[in-house]
CSV table of C-alpha atoms in Angstrom, one decimal:
chain,number,residue,atom,x,y,z
S,19,UNK,CA,101.2,121.4,113.4
S,20,UNK,CA,99.6,121.5,109.6
S,21,UNK,CA,97.3,124.5,108.7
S,22,UNK,CA,94.1,122.8,108.0
S,23,UNK,CA,92.8,123.5,105.0
S,24,UNK,CA,90.1,126.0,105.0
S,25,UNK,CA,86.3,125.4,104.9
S,26,UNK,CA,85.7,128.0,102.3
S,27,UNK,CA,86.0,127.5,98.4
S,28,UNK,CA,86.1,131.1,98.2
S,29,UNK,CA,89.2,131.2,100.9
S,30,UNK,CA,91.0,128.2,99.8
S,31,UNK,CA,90.6,129.7,96.3
S,32,UNK,CA,92.1,133.0,97.6
S,33,UNK,CA,95.3,130.7,99.4
S,34,UNK,CA,96.2,128.8,96.5
S,35,UNK,CA,96.0,132.5,94.7
S,36,UNK,CA,97.8,134.3,96.8
S,37,UNK,CA,101.7,134.5,96.5
S,38,UNK,CA,103.9,133.1,98.2
S,39,UNK,CA,105.4,134.5,102.0
S,40,UNK,CA,108.6,133.7,100.1
S,41,UNK,CA,112.0,133.1,103.5
S,42,UNK,CA,115.2,134.8,102.8
S,43,UNK,CA,116.4,131.7,101.2
S,44,UNK,CA,113.6,129.8,100.2
S,45,UNK,CA,114.3,125.6,98.9
S,46,UNK,CA,111.6,123.4,97.3
S,47,UNK,CA,111.5,119.9,95.8
S,48,UNK,CA,108.8,118.3,94.4
S,49,UNK,CA,108.8,115.4,94.8
S,50,UNK,CA,105.7,112.0,92.3
S,51,UNK,CA,104.9,109.2,94.1
S,52,UNK,CA,104.4,106.6,91.8
S,53,UNK,CA,104.1,102.7,92.4
S,54,UNK,CA,101.3,100.3,91.6
S,55,UNK,CA,97.7,100.8,92.8
S,56,UNK,CA,96.9,100.1,96.0
S,57,UNK,CA,100.8,100.8,96.9
S,58,UNK,CA,99.8,102.9,99.6
S,59,UNK,CA,100.2,106.1,98.4
S,60,UNK,CA,97.9,108.1,99.7
S,61,UNK,CA,98.7,107.2,103.1
S,62,UNK,CA,102.3,107.6,102.8
S,63,UNK,CA,101.1,111.3,101.7
S,64,UNK,CA,98.7,112.2,104.6
S,65,UNK,CA,101.5,110.9,107.2
S,66,UNK,CA,103.9,113.2,106.1
S,67,UNK,CA,101.3,116.2,105.8
S,68,UNK,CA,100.6,115.7,109.6
S,69,UNK,CA,96.6,115.6,107.9
S,70,UNK,CA,94.4,113.5,105.6
S,71,UNK,CA,93.6,115.2,102.9
S,72,UNK,CA,93.5,112.0,100.3
S,73,UNK,CA,91.5,109.2,100.8
S,74,UNK,CA,92.7,105.8,101.3
S,75,UNK,CA,91.3,102.3,100.6
S,76,UNK,CA,92.3,99.1,100.0
S,77,UNK,CA,89.7,98.9,96.8
S,78,UNK,CA,92.4,99.7,93.9
S,79,UNK,CA,91.8,103.0,92.4
S,80,UNK,CA,90.9,105.4,94.9
S,81,UNK,CA,92.9,108.1,94.3
S,82,UNK,CA,91.3,109.3,90.8
S,83,UNK,CA,92.9,112.6,89.9
S,84,UNK,CA,96.8,113.9,90.4
S,85,UNK,CA,96.9,116.5,93.1
S,86,UNK,CA,99.1,117.8,95.2
S,87,UNK,CA,100.2,117.8,99.2
S,88,UNK,CA,102.2,120.7,100.7
S,89,UNK,CA,104.8,121.0,103.7
S,90,UNK,CA,106.0,123.8,104.7
S,91,UNK,CA,109.1,123.8,107.5
S,92,UNK,CA,111.1,127.0,108.1
S,93,UNK,CA,112.1,127.5,104.6
S,94,UNK,CA,111.8,124.3,103.1
S,95,UNK,CA,108.7,123.7,100.9
S,96,UNK,CA,108.2,120.0,99.7
S,97,UNK,CA,105.2,119.5,96.7
S,98,UNK,CA,104.1,115.9,96.9
S,99,UNK,CA,102.2,114.7,94.0
S,100,UNK,CA,100.1,112.1,94.7
S,101,UNK,CA,99.4,110.1,91.6
S,102,UNK,CA,96.6,108.0,90.4
S,103,UNK,CA,98.1,104.1,90.5
S,104,UNK,CA,100.1,103.7,87.2
S,105,UNK,CA,97.6,101.2,84.7
S,106,UNK,CA,97.5,100.5,81.2
S,107,UNK,CA,94.4,101.3,78.5
S,108,UNK,CA,93.3,96.8,79.7
S,109,UNK,CA,93.0,97.8,83.5
S,110,UNK,CA,91.5,101.2,82.6
S,111,UNK,CA,88.9,99.9,81.0
S,112,UNK,CA,88.2,97.3,83.2
S,113,UNK,CA,87.4,99.4,86.0
S,114,UNK,CA,86.0,102.0,84.0
S,115,UNK,CA,88.7,104.6,84.9
S,116,UNK,CA,89.2,107.8,83.0
S,117,UNK,CA,91.5,109.0,80.4
S,118,UNK,CA,93.5,111.1,82.6
S,119,UNK,CA,94.1,108.2,85.2
S,120,UNK,CA,96.4,106.7,82.4
S,121,UNK,CA,98.1,110.3,81.5
S,122,UNK,CA,98.4,111.7,85.3
S,123,UNK,CA,100.9,109.8,86.6
S,124,UNK,CA,103.7,110.9,83.3
S,125,UNK,CA,102.4,114.5,83.6
S,126,UNK,CA,103.7,114.1,87.3
S,127,UNK,CA,107.2,112.3,86.3
S,128,UNK,CA,107.5,115.5,84.4
S,129,UNK,CA,107.1,117.9,86.9
S,130,UNK,CA,109.0,116.2,89.6
S,131,UNK,CA,112.2,117.2,91.4
S,132,UNK,CA,113.4,113.5,92.6
S,133,UNK,CA,110.1,110.6,92.4
S,134,UNK,CA,109.1,108.0,95.3
S,135,UNK,CA,108.7,104.7,94.2
S,136,UNK,CA,106.1,102.6,96.0
S,137,UNK,CA,105.9,98.9,96.9
S,138,UNK,CA,103.5,96.6,98.6
S,139,UNK,CA,106.3,94.2,100.5
S,140,UNK,CA,103.1,92.2,101.8
S,141,UNK,CA,101.7,91.5,98.7
S,142,UNK,CA,104.6,88.5,97.8
S,143,UNK,CA,103.0,88.5,94.3
S,144,UNK,CA,104.2,91.8,92.8
S,145,UNK,CA,107.2,92.7,95.6
S,146,UNK,CA,109.8,90.8,93.8
S,147,UNK,CA,109.7,93.0,90.0
S,148,UNK,CA,108.8,96.1,89.6
S,149,UNK,CA,105.4,96.8,87.5
S,150,UNK,CA,106.2,97.4,83.8
S,151,UNK,CA,104.1,100.1,83.8
S,152,UNK,CA,106.4,101.6,86.5
S,153,UNK,CA,109.5,100.7,84.5
S,154,UNK,CA,108.4,101.9,81.7
S,155,UNK,CA,107.9,105.5,83.9
S,156,UNK,CA,111.7,105.4,85.2
S,157,UNK,CA,112.9,104.3,81.9
S,158,UNK,CA,111.0,107.5,80.1
S,159,UNK,CA,112.9,109.9,82.7
S,160,UNK,CA,115.8,108.5,83.7
S,161,UNK,CA,117.4,111.8,84.8
S,162,UNK,CA,115.1,112.1,87.8
S,163,UNK,CA,116.7,110.9,91.0
S,164,UNK,CA,114.6,108.2,92.6
S,165,UNK,CA,114.1,106.6,96.1
S,166,UNK,CA,113.1,103.2,96.8
S,167,UNK,CA,110.9,102.2,99.3
S,168,UNK,CA,108.9,99.7,100.3
S,169,UNK,CA,105.7,99.8,102.4
S,170,UNK,CA,103.9,97.5,105.0
S,171,UNK,CA,107.1,96.2,106.6
S,172,UNK,CA,105.1,95.4,109.6
S,173,UNK,CA,102.7,93.5,108.1
S,174,UNK,CA,106.0,90.6,106.6
S,175,UNK,CA,106.6,88.1,108.8
S,176,UNK,CA,109.6,86.8,107.7
S,177,UNK,CA,111.6,89.8,107.8
S,178,UNK,CA,114.9,88.2,106.3
S,179,UNK,CA,113.2,89.0,103.0
S,180,UNK,CA,113.1,92.3,102.8
S,181,UNK,CA,117.1,91.5,101.8
S,182,UNK,CA,115.8,89.7,99.3
S,183,UNK,CA,113.1,91.7,97.8
S,184,UNK,CA,115.7,94.9,98.1
S,185,UNK,CA,118.4,93.1,96.0
S,186,UNK,CA,115.8,92.2,93.2
S,187,UNK,CA,114.1,96.0,93.3
S,188,UNK,CA,117.6,97.7,93.0
S,189,UNK,CA,119.1,94.3,90.6
S,190,UNK,CA,121.8,94.7,94.1
S,191,UNK,CA,123.1,97.9,92.3
S,192,UNK,CA,121.7,101.6,94.3
S,193,UNK,CA,123.5,104.9,94.2
S,194,UNK,CA,125.5,103.6,91.5
S,195,UNK,CA,127.1,100.5,94.3
S,196,UNK,CA,127.0,97.0,94.0
S,197,UNK,CA,124.6,95.5,97.0
S,198,UNK,CA,126.1,92.2,98.4
S,199,UNK,CA,124.0,89.7,100.6
S,200,UNK,CA,126.6,88.7,102.7
S,201,UNK,CA,123.9,86.4,104.4
S,202,UNK,CA,119.9,86.1,105.4
S,203,UNK,CA,119.8,86.6,109.0
S,204,UNK,CA,117.3,83.7,109.2
S,205,UNK,CA,116.7,84.1,114.1
S,206,UNK,CA,115.2,87.7,112.9
S,207,UNK,CA,112.5,86.0,111.0
S,208,UNK,CA,110.2,86.4,114.1
S,209,UNK,CA,111.3,89.6,116.2
S,210,UNK,CA,110.1,92.4,114.6
S,211,UNK,CA,113.7,94.2,115.3
S,212,UNK,CA,113.6,97.1,112.7
S,213,UNK,CA,117.9,97.5,113.0
S,214,UNK,CA,118.5,94.9,110.1
S,215,UNK,CA,116.5,96.1,108.0
S,216,UNK,CA,117.1,99.4,107.6
S,217,UNK,CA,117.5,101.0,103.8
S,218,UNK,CA,120.5,103.4,105.1
S,219,UNK,CA,122.8,100.5,103.7
S,220,UNK,CA,122.2,101.3,100.3
S,221,UNK,CA,123.6,104.7,100.7
S,222,UNK,CA,127.4,105.4,100.4
S,223,UNK,CA,129.2,106.7,103.3
S,224,UNK,CA,129.2,110.6,102.3
S,225,UNK,CA,125.6,110.3,102.5
S,226,UNK,CA,124.3,111.9,106.1
S,227,UNK,CA,121.4,113.2,107.2
S,228,UNK,CA,121.4,114.4,110.4
S,229,UNK,CA,119.2,112.8,113.1
S,230,UNK,CA,118.3,109.9,110.8
S,231,UNK,CA,120.7,106.1,110.3
S,232,UNK,CA,121.6,107.8,107.6
S,233,UNK,CA,124.8,109.1,109.0
S,234,UNK,CA,126.5,105.9,110.3
S,235,UNK,CA,129.3,104.7,109.7
S,236,UNK,CA,129.7,102.2,106.3
S,237,UNK,CA,130.8,98.8,108.7
S,238,UNK,CA,127.7,100.2,110.7
S,239,UNK,CA,125.1,99.5,108.1
S,240,UNK,CA,126.2,97.1,106.5
S,241,UNK,CA,126.6,94.7,109.9
S,242,UNK,CA,122.6,95.4,110.4
S,243,UNK,CA,121.7,94.7,107.1
S,244,UNK,CA,123.8,92.0,105.6
S,245,UNK,CA,123.6,93.4,102.8
S,246,UNK,CA,127.6,94.7,101.6
S,247,UNK,CA,128.9,97.3,99.0
S,248,UNK,CA,131.9,96.7,96.3
S,249,UNK,CA,133.1,98.9,94.0
S,250,UNK,CA,131.3,101.4,91.6
S,251,UNK,CA,129.1,100.4,88.9
S,252,UNK,CA,129.3,103.3,86.0
S,253,UNK,CA,127.0,105.4,85.1
S,254,UNK,CA,124.5,103.4,87.5
S,255,UNK,CA,123.4,106.6,89.7
S,256,UNK,CA,122.3,108.4,86.8
S,257,UNK,CA,120.6,105.9,84.9
S,258,UNK,CA,123.8,106.8,82.2
S,259,UNK,CA,123.3,104.7,79.4
S,260,UNK,CA,119.8,103.6,79.3
S,261,UNK,CA,118.4,104.4,76.0
S,262,UNK,CA,120.7,101.7,74.6
S,263,UNK,CA,118.9,99.0,76.5
S,264,UNK,CA,116.2,100.4,74.2
S,265,UNK,CA,112.0,99.1,75.3
S,266,UNK,CA,112.9,95.6,74.4
S,267,UNK,CA,115.3,94.8,77.5
S,268,UNK,CA,112.7,96.3,79.9
S,269,UNK,CA,110.7,93.1,79.8
S,270,UNK,CA,113.3,91.4,80.8
S,271,UNK,CA,114.1,94.0,83.7
S,272,UNK,CA,112.8,93.2,87.0
S,273,UNK,CA,114.3,95.8,88.9
S,274,UNK,CA,116.1,99.3,88.2
S,275,UNK,CA,119.6,99.6,88.9
S,276,UNK,CA,119.4,104.1,89.5
S,277,UNK,CA,117.4,104.4,93.2
S,278,UNK,CA,119.5,106.3,95.0
S,279,UNK,CA,118.5,105.4,98.8
S,280,UNK,CA,116.2,102.6,100.3
S,281,UNK,CA,113.7,103.0,102.5
S,282,UNK,CA,111.4,100.7,105.0
S,283,UNK,CA,108.4,102.2,106.7
S,284,UNK,CA,105.1,101.1,107.6
S,285,UNK,CA,103.2,104.2,106.5
S,286,UNK,CA,99.5,103.3,107.8
S,287,UNK,CA,101.1,103.0,111.0
S,288,UNK,CA,103.2,106.3,110.8
S,289,UNK,CA,106.6,104.0,111.5
S,290,UNK,CA,110.1,105.4,109.4
S,291,UNK,CA,108.2,108.5,107.9
S,292,UNK,CA,109.7,110.8,109.9
S,293,UNK,CA,113.2,109.3,108.4
S,294,UNK,CA,112.3,109.7,104.8
S,295,UNK,CA,110.2,113.1,105.9
S,296,UNK,CA,113.9,114.2,107.1
S,297,UNK,CA,115.9,113.0,103.5
S,298,UNK,CA,113.5,114.7,101.5
S,299,UNK,CA,113.3,118.2,103.6
S,300,UNK,CA,117.7,117.2,102.5
S,301,UNK,CA,117.2,117.3,99.2
S,302,UNK,CA,115.9,120.2,98.3
S,303,UNK,CA,117.0,123.1,96.2
S,304,UNK,CA,117.6,126.8,96.3
S,305,UNK,CA,114.0,127.4,94.6
S,306,UNK,CA,111.4,130.0,94.7
S,307,UNK,CA,108.1,128.7,97.0
S,308,UNK,CA,105.3,127.8,95.0
S,309,UNK,CA,102.6,128.0,97.9
S,310,UNK,CA,101.9,130.4,100.6
S,311,UNK,CA,102.2,128.9,103.8
S,312,UNK,CA,99.2,127.7,105.0
S,313,UNK,CA,98.5,125.8,101.7
S,314,UNK,CA,98.2,122.1,102.9
S,315,UNK,CA,96.6,121.0,99.0
S,316,UNK,CA,95.9,121.8,96.3
S,317,UNK,CA,92.0,120.9,96.5
S,318,UNK,CA,89.0,122.0,97.2
S,319,UNK,CA,86.9,122.1,99.9
S,320,UNK,CA,84.6,120.0,98.1
S,321,UNK,CA,86.8,117.5,96.9
S,322,UNK,CA,88.5,116.2,99.9
S,323,UNK,CA,85.0,115.9,101.1
S,324,UNK,CA,83.9,113.7,97.8
S,325,UNK,CA,87.3,112.1,98.3
S,326,UNK,CA,86.7,110.6,101.9
S,327,UNK,CA,82.8,109.7,100.8
S,328,UNK,CA,83.9,107.7,98.2
S,329,UNK,CA,86.6,106.4,99.5
S,330,UNK,CA,84.1,104.8,102.7
S,331,UNK,CA,81.6,104.1,99.4
S,332,UNK,CA,84.7,102.1,98.6
S,333,UNK,CA,85.3,100.3,101.7
S,334,UNK,CA,81.7,99.2,103.0
S,335,UNK,CA,80.4,98.2,99.6
S,336,UNK,CA,80.8,95.2,97.4
S,337,UNK,CA,82.7,95.4,94.4
S,338,UNK,CA,81.0,97.4,91.0
S,339,UNK,CA,78.2,99.2,93.8
S,340,UNK,CA,80.3,102.1,94.5
S,341,UNK,CA,82.2,103.2,91.2
S,342,UNK,CA,78.2,103.6,89.9
S,343,UNK,CA,77.8,106.5,92.9
S,344,UNK,CA,77.1,109.7,91.8
S,345,UNK,CA,78.2,112.6,94.7
S,346,UNK,CA,76.0,115.4,94.4
S,347,UNK,CA,76.3,118.1,97.5
S,348,UNK,CA,72.8,119.8,98.3
S,349,UNK,CA,74.6,122.3,101.5
S,350,UNK,CA,77.3,123.2,102.4
S,351,UNK,CA,77.3,126.1,105.0
S,352,UNK,CA,78.5,127.3,107.9
S,353,UNK,CA,75.9,126.9,111.4
S,354,UNK,CA,75.2,129.1,113.6
S,355,UNK,CA,78.6,127.8,116.3
S,356,UNK,CA,81.3,128.0,113.3
S,357,UNK,CA,80.4,124.3,112.7
S,358,UNK,CA,80.5,123.1,108.9
S,359,UNK,CA,76.5,122.1,107.4
S,360,UNK,CA,77.1,119.8,104.5
S,361,UNK,CA,74.4,117.2,102.7
S,362,UNK,CA,74.9,115.1,100.2
S,363,UNK,CA,73.3,112.9,98.0
S,364,UNK,CA,74.0,109.6,96.8
S,365,UNK,CA,72.7,108.7,93.8
S,366,UNK,CA,72.4,104.7,92.7
S,367,UNK,CA,71.6,103.4,89.4
S,368,UNK,CA,69.7,100.5,91.1
S,369,UNK,CA,67.1,99.7,94.0
S,370,UNK,CA,68.3,97.2,94.7
S,371,UNK,CA,72.7,99.1,95.3
S,372,UNK,CA,70.7,101.3,97.4
S,373,UNK,CA,69.4,99.0,99.7
S,374,UNK,CA,72.9,98.3,100.3
S,375,UNK,CA,74.3,101.0,100.6
S,376,UNK,CA,71.4,102.0,103.3
S,377,UNK,CA,72.1,98.6,105.0
S,378,UNK,CA,69.7,97.0,107.5
S,379,UNK,CA,68.2,99.8,109.7
S,380,UNK,CA,70.6,102.2,107.9
S,381,UNK,CA,73.7,100.5,109.7
S,382,UNK,CA,75.8,101.4,106.6
S,383,UNK,CA,75.0,104.9,105.5
S,384,UNK,CA,75.0,106.0,109.3
S,385,UNK,CA,79.0,104.5,109.6
S,386,UNK,CA,80.5,105.7,106.8
S,387,UNK,CA,78.5,109.5,107.5
S,388,UNK,CA,79.9,109.3,110.9
S,389,UNK,CA,83.5,107.6,109.8
S,390,UNK,CA,83.9,110.8,106.8
S,391,UNK,CA,82.4,113.1,109.6
S,392,UNK,CA,85.5,112.7,111.2
S,393,UNK,CA,87.7,112.7,108.7
S,394,UNK,CA,86.6,115.9,107.4
S,395,UNK,CA,87.3,116.9,111.2
S,396,UNK,CA,90.3,116.3,110.9
S,397,UNK,CA,90.9,118.3,107.7
S,398,UNK,CA,89.5,121.1,108.6
S,399,UNK,CA,89.5,121.0,112.3
S,400,UNK,CA,86.8,122.4,113.1
S,401,UNK,CA,83.1,120.9,114.4
S,402,UNK,CA,81.2,119.1,110.5
S,403,UNK,CA,77.7,117.9,110.7
S,404,UNK,CA,78.0,115.9,107.6
S,405,UNK,CA,74.1,114.2,107.1
S,406,UNK,CA,73.7,111.8,103.2
S,407,UNK,CA,71.0,110.5,101.2
S,408,UNK,CA,70.3,108.2,99.1
S,409,UNK,CA,68.2,108.3,96.2
S,410,UNK,CA,67.5,106.0,92.7
S,411,UNK,CA,68.8,107.7,89.0
């Protein structure tokens, strides 16, 4: 079971500053998760961690800053860098975003040993090509191994489309080998069977992960997937020769031909997340841990609280309203029975926003407080009493 987050700011700070409790032969892997806004990066992080510490919402730009999640299992530590969705200066200006939201994903890449590129396959507008920001990021760091993760596969009714999407996003090449779609198994379109959708078709037969479908023999994987591998493609696994392409050619690229693996999962439901987690643990290399094994996230308890309340504001309020709310914590203390008492003021710029936030008969603000309180209990593993007040600035 993952450890809870400390409710006391000083205790969490102490844990973060503590020298890690190194095992005899520690292994570590730093993972950057990048993708377009709203691809499901924070949902995937929470599922990998086993506890909700990152905010999640259908609205874009819920994640505003980079934060680390820490998974410690036996002698291995995975450090997940949850980053804001890759965006451009024009969109950043439109959403009134901090400049850090443009630079943080790039900073995370600099420190990563592996990058997961998350794509939302339920979005038919964007699923067949990687965004220009993602491609630019990958081409800037071609030496960092990258893995393609297709998310929200449970929402896709026509499962055979996954083969087409995978081919487009990889330019038909995975781990230096060419993929060939033998035939589109259209009979699968009505079923939700997972076998033909396994991403493992992309790996060469020598790539085996115990206890996961990655250990399947080559012909089994091909049989289930409809994808065939042919001859190796020179330098494709390393990003070699990329500098010769030049930035101009990025315009013509839809996919990235240097992915080492493909995973297909449904992060919200937790489907196939364990397969990805096992793979990540196998990729860890010998090296010292960065965090004590009791640390689950680099965020302070207040940051987690603010982010989770903000997530609910984004969920229940229309358009630009949540982006104008300022949060002020008035009370943060332990009650007589060990429960955590939190009182937070939500400052809004207009009286009309105040009415919207409170809702008829106080329904909306009550629902936000109740749902945020539940999430905080899950993060801190203790009773939480949360009270929210709404005031005009």
